[in-house]
PDB file of C-alpha atoms in Angstrom:
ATOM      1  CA  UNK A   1       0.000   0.000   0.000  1.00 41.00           C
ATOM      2  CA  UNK A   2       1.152   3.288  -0.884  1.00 42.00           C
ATOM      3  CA  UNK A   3       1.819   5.607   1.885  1.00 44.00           C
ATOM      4  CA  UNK A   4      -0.738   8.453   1.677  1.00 46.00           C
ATOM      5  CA  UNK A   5       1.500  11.093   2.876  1.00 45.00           C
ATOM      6  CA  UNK A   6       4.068  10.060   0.409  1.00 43.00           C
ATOM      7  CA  UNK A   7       1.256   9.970  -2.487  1.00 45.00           C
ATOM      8  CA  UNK A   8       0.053  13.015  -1.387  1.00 52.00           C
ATOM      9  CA  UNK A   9       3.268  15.434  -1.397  1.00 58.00           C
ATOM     10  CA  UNK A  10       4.618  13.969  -4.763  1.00 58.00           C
ATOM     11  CA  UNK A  11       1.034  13.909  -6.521  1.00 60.00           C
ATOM     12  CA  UNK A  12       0.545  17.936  -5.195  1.00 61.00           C
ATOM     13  CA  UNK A  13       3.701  18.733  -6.191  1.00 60.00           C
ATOM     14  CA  UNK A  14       3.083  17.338 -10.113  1.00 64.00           C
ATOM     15  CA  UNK A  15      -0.071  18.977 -10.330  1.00 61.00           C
ATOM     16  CA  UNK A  16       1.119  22.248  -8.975  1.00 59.00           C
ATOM     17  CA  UNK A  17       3.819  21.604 -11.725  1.00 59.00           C
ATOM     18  CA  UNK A  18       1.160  20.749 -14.476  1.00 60.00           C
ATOM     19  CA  UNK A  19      -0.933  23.859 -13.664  1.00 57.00           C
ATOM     20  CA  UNK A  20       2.579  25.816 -13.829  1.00 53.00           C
ATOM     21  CA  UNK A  21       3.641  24.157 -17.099  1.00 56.00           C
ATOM     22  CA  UNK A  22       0.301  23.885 -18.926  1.00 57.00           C
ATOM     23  CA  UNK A  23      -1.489  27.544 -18.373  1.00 55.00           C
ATOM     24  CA  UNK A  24       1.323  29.128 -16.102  1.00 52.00           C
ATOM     25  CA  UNK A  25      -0.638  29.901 -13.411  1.00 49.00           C
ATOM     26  CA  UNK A  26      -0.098  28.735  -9.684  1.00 48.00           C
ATOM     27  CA  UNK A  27      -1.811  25.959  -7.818  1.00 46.00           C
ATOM     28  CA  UNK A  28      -4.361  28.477  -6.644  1.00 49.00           C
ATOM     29  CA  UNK A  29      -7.401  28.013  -9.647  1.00 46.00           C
ATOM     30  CA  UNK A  30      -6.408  24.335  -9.235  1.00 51.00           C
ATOM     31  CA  UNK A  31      -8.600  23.557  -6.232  1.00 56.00           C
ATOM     32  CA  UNK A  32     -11.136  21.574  -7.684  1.00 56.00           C
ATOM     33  CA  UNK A  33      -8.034  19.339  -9.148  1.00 56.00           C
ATOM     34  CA  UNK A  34      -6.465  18.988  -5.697  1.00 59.00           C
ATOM     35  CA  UNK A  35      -9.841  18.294  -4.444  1.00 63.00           C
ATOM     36  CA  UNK A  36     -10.300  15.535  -6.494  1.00 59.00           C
ATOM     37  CA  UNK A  37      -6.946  14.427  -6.535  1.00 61.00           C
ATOM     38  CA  UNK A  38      -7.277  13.908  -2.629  1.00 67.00           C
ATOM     39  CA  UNK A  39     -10.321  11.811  -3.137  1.00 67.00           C
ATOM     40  CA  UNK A  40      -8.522   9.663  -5.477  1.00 64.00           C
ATOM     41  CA  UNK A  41      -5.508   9.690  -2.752  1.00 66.00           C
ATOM     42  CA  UNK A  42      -8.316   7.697  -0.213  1.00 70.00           C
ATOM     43  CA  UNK A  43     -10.077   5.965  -2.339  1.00 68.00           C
ATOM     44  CA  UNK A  44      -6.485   3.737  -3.843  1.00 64.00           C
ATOM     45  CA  UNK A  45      -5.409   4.024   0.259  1.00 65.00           C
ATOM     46  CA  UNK A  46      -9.244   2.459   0.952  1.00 69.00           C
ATOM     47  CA  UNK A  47      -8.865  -0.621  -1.604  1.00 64.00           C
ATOM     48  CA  UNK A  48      -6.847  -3.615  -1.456  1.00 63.00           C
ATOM     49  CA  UNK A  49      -4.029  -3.840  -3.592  1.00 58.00           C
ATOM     50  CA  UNK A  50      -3.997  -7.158  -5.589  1.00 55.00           C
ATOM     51  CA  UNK A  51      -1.513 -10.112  -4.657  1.00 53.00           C
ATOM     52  CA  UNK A  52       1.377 -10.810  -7.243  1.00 52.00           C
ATOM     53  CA  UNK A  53       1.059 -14.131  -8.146  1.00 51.00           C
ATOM     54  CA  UNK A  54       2.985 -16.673  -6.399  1.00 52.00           C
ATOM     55  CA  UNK A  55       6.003 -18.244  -8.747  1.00 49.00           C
ATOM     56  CA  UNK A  56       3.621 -21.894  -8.404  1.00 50.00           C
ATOM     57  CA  UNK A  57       1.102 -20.005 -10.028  1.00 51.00           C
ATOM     58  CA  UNK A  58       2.763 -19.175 -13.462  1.00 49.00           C
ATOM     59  CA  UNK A  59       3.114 -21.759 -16.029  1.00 52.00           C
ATOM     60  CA  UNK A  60       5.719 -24.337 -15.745  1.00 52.00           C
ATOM     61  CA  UNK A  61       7.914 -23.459 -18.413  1.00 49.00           C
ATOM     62  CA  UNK A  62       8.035 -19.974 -17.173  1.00 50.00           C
ATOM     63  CA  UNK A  63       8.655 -21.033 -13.482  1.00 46.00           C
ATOM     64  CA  UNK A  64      11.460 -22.897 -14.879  1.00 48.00           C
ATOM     65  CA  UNK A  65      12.734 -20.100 -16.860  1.00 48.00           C
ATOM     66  CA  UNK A  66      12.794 -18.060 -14.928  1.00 47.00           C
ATOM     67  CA  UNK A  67      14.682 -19.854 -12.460  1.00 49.00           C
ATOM     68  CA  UNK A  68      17.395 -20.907 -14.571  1.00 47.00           C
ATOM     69  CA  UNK A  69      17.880 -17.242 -14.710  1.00 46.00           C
ATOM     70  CA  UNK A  70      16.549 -17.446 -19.148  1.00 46.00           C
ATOM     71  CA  UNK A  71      14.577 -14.752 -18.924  1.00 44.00           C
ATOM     72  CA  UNK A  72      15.923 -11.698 -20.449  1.00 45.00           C
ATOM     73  CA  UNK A  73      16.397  -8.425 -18.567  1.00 46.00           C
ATOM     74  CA  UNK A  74      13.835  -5.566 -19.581  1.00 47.00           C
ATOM     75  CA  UNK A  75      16.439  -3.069 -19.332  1.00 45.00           C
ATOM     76  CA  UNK A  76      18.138  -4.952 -22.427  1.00 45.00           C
ATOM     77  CA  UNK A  77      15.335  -6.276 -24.473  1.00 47.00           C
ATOM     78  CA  UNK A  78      15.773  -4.142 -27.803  1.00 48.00           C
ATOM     79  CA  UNK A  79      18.691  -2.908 -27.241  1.00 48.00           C
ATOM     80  CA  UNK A  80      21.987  -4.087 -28.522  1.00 49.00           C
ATOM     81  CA  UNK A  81      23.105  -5.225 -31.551  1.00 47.00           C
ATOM     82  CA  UNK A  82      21.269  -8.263 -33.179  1.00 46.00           C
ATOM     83  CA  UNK A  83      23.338 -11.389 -33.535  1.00 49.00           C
ATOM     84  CA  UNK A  84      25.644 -11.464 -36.606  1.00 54.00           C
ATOM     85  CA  UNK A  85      25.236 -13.860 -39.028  1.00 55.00           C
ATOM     86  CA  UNK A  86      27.963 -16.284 -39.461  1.00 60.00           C
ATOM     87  CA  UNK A  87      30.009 -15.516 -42.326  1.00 61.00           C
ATOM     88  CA  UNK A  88      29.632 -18.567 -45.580  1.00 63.00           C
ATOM     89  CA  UNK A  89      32.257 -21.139 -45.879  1.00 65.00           C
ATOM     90  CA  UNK A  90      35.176 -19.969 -48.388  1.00 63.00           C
ATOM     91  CA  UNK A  91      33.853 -16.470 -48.245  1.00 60.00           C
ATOM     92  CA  UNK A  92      36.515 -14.009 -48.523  1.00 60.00           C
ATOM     93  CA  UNK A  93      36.444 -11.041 -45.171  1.00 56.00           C
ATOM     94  CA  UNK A  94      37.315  -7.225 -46.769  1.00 54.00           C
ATOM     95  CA  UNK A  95      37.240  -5.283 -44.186  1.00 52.00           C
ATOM     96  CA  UNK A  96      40.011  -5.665 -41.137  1.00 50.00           C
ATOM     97  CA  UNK A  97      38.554  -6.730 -37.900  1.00 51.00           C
ATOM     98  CA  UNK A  98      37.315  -5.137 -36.075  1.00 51.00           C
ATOM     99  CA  UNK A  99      39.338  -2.992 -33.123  1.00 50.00           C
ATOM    100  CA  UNK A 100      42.505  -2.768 -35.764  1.00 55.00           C
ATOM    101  CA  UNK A 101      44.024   0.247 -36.713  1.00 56.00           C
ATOM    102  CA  UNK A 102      43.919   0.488 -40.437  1.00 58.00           C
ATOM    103  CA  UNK A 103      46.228   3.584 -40.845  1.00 60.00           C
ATOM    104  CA  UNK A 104      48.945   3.234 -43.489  1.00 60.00           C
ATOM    105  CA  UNK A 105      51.106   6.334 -42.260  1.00 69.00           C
ATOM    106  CA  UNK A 106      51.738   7.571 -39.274  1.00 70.00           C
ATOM    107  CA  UNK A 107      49.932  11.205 -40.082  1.00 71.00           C
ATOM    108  CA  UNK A 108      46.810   9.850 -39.917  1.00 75.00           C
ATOM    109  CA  UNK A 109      46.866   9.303 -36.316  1.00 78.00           C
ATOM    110  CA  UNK A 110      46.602  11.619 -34.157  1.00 80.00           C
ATOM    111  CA  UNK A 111      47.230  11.445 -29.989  1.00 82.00           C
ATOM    112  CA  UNK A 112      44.103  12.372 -27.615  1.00 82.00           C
ATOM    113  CA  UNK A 113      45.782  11.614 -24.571  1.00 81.00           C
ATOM    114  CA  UNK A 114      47.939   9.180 -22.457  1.00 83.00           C
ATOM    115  CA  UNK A 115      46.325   7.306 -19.223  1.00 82.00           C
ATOM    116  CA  UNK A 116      48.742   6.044 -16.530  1.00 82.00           C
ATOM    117  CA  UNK A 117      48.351   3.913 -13.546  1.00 80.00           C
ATOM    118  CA  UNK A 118      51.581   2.703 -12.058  1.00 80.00           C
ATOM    119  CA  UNK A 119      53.557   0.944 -14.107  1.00 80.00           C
ATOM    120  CA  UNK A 120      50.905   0.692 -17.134  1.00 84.00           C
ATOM    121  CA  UNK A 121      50.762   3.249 -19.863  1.00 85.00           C
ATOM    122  CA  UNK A 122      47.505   3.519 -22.376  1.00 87.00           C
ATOM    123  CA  UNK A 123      47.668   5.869 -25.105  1.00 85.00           C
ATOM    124  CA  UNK A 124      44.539   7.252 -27.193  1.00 82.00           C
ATOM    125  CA  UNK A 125      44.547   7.087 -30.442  1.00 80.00           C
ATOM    126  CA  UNK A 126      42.243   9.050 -32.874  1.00 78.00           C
ATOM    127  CA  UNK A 127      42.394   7.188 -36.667  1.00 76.00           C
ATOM    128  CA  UNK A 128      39.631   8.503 -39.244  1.00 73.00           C
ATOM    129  CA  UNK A 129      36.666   8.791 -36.625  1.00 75.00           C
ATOM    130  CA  UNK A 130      37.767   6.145 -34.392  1.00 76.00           C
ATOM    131  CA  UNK A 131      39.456   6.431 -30.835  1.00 78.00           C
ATOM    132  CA  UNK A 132      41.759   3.702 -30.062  1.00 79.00           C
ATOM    133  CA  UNK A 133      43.487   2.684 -26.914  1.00 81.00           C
ATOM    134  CA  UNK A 134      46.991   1.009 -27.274  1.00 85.00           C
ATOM    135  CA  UNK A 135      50.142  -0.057 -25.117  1.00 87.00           C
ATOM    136  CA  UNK A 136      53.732  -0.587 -25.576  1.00 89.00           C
ATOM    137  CA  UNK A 137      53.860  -3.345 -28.267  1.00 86.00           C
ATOM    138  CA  UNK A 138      50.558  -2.619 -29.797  1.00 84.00           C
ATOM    139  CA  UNK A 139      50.728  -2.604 -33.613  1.00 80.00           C
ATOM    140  CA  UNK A 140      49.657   0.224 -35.568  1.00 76.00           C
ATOM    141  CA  UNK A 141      49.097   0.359 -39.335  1.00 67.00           C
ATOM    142  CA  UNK A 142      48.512  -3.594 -39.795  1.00 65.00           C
ATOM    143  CA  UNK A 143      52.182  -4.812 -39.141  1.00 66.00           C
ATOM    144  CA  UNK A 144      54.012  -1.921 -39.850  1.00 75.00           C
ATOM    145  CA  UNK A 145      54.474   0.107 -37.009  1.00 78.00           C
ATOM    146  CA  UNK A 146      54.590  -0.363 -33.038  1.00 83.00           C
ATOM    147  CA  UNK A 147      54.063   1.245 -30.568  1.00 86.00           C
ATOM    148  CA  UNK A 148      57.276   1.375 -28.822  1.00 88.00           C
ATOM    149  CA  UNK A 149      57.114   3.797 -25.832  1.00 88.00           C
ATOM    150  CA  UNK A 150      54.230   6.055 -24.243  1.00 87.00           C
ATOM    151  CA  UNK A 151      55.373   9.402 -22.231  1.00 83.00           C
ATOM    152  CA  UNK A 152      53.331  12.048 -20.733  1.00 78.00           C
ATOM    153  CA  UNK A 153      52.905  13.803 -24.148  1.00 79.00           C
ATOM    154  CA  UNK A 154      54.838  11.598 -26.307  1.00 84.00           C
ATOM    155  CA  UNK A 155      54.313   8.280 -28.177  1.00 85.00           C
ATOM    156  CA  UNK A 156      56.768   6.542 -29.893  1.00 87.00           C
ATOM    157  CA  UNK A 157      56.203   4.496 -33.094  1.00 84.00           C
ATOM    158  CA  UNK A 158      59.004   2.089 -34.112  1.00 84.00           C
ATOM    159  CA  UNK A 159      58.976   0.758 -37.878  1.00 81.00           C
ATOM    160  CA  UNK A 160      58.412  -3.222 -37.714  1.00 78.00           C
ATOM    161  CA  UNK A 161      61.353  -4.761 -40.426  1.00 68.00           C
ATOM    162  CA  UNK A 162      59.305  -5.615 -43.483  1.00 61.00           C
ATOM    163  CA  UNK A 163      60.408  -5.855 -47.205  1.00 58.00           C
ATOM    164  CA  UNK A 164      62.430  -2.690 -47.288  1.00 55.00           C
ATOM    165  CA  UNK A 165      65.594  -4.118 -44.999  1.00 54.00           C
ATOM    166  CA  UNK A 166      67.805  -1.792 -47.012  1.00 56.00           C
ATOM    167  CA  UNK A 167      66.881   1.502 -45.172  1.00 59.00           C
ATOM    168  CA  UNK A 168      67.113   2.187 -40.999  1.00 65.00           C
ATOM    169  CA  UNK A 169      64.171   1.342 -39.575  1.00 69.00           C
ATOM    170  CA  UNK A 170      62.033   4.701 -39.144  1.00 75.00           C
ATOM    171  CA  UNK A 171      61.219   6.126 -35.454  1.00 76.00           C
ATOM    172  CA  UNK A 172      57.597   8.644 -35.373  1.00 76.00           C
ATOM    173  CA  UNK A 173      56.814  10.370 -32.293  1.00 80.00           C
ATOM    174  CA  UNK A 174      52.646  11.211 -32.186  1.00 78.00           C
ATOM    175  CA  UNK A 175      52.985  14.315 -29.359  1.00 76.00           C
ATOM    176  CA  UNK A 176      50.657  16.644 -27.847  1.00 72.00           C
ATOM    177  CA  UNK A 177      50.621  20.689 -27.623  1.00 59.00           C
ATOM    178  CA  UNK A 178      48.778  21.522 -24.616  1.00 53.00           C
ATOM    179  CA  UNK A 179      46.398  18.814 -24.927  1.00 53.00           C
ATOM    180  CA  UNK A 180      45.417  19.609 -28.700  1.00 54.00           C
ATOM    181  CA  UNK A 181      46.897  16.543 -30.779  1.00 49.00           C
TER     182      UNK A 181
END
């Protein structure tokens, strides 16, 4: 049963809010509203509220359903993404998985920030409209680049050896200006 001073203060204070909202005027003209409004106050307080049924009482499946904990939770029903289809047999992916950075060059990265707790250094990465979070010995680019050290400002990319032995490997540095990448 719902408290009736409880009902009471939170019901006066919406319609006071309607009246306010709807024709700007105070809670004054609304008297026959908070006059009925109280009525409706004893009248729920005056009848008995009906039982929830008893877990016995829903159909078995159900029962057991909810038991096993199947049911889903209404917070999440519609929400989400729907379950991928799995891909055909000897189909061919395009498109890199997902989570990888796809840059090919180093300027199309650009440092947000660097997080540090302790020992552990994260780095944000921004690549096309995607923010990214790496550590030392995360790979950038597919295989060509790594991410070799993360400062305060600073992150340093280290060329992986590829095809191109012949040259030094390259070194890039992604830094920060007053928090502006």
């Amino acid at each position: 049963m719902i408290p009736q001073y409880w009902a009471r203060d939170r019901l006066s204070r919406f319609v006071a809010l309607l009246g306010v909202a709807l024709c700007g005027c105070r809670a004054e003209p609304l008297a026959g509203l908070r006059e009925w409004h109280a009525d409706a106050i004893q009248a729920a307080a005056q009848s008995p509220q009906p039982a929830l049924p008893a877990l016995a009482e829903l159909p078995a499946t159900a029962a057991r359903m909810q038991l096993a904990g199947e049911l889903p939770d209404p917070f999440f029903v519609g929400r989400g993404t729907p379950p991928r289809a799995a891909p055909a047999p000897g189909a061919r992916r395009t498109a890199p998985p997902r989570g990888a950075l796809t840059a090919t060059s180093p300027d199309e990265i650009q440092l947000i920030g660097t997080l540090r707790r302790g020992a552990r250094s994260v780095a944000l990465l921004l690549v096309g409209n995607v923010v990214h979070h790496v550590a030392p010995g995360h790979s950038v680019g597919g295989d060509q680049w790594l991410v070799s050290a993360i400062h305060d400002d600073v992150v340093e990319l280290r060329q992986v050896a590829g095809e191109q032995e012949s040259r030094p490997l390259a070194t890039y540095r992604l830094t920060m200006v007053d928090g502006v990448p």
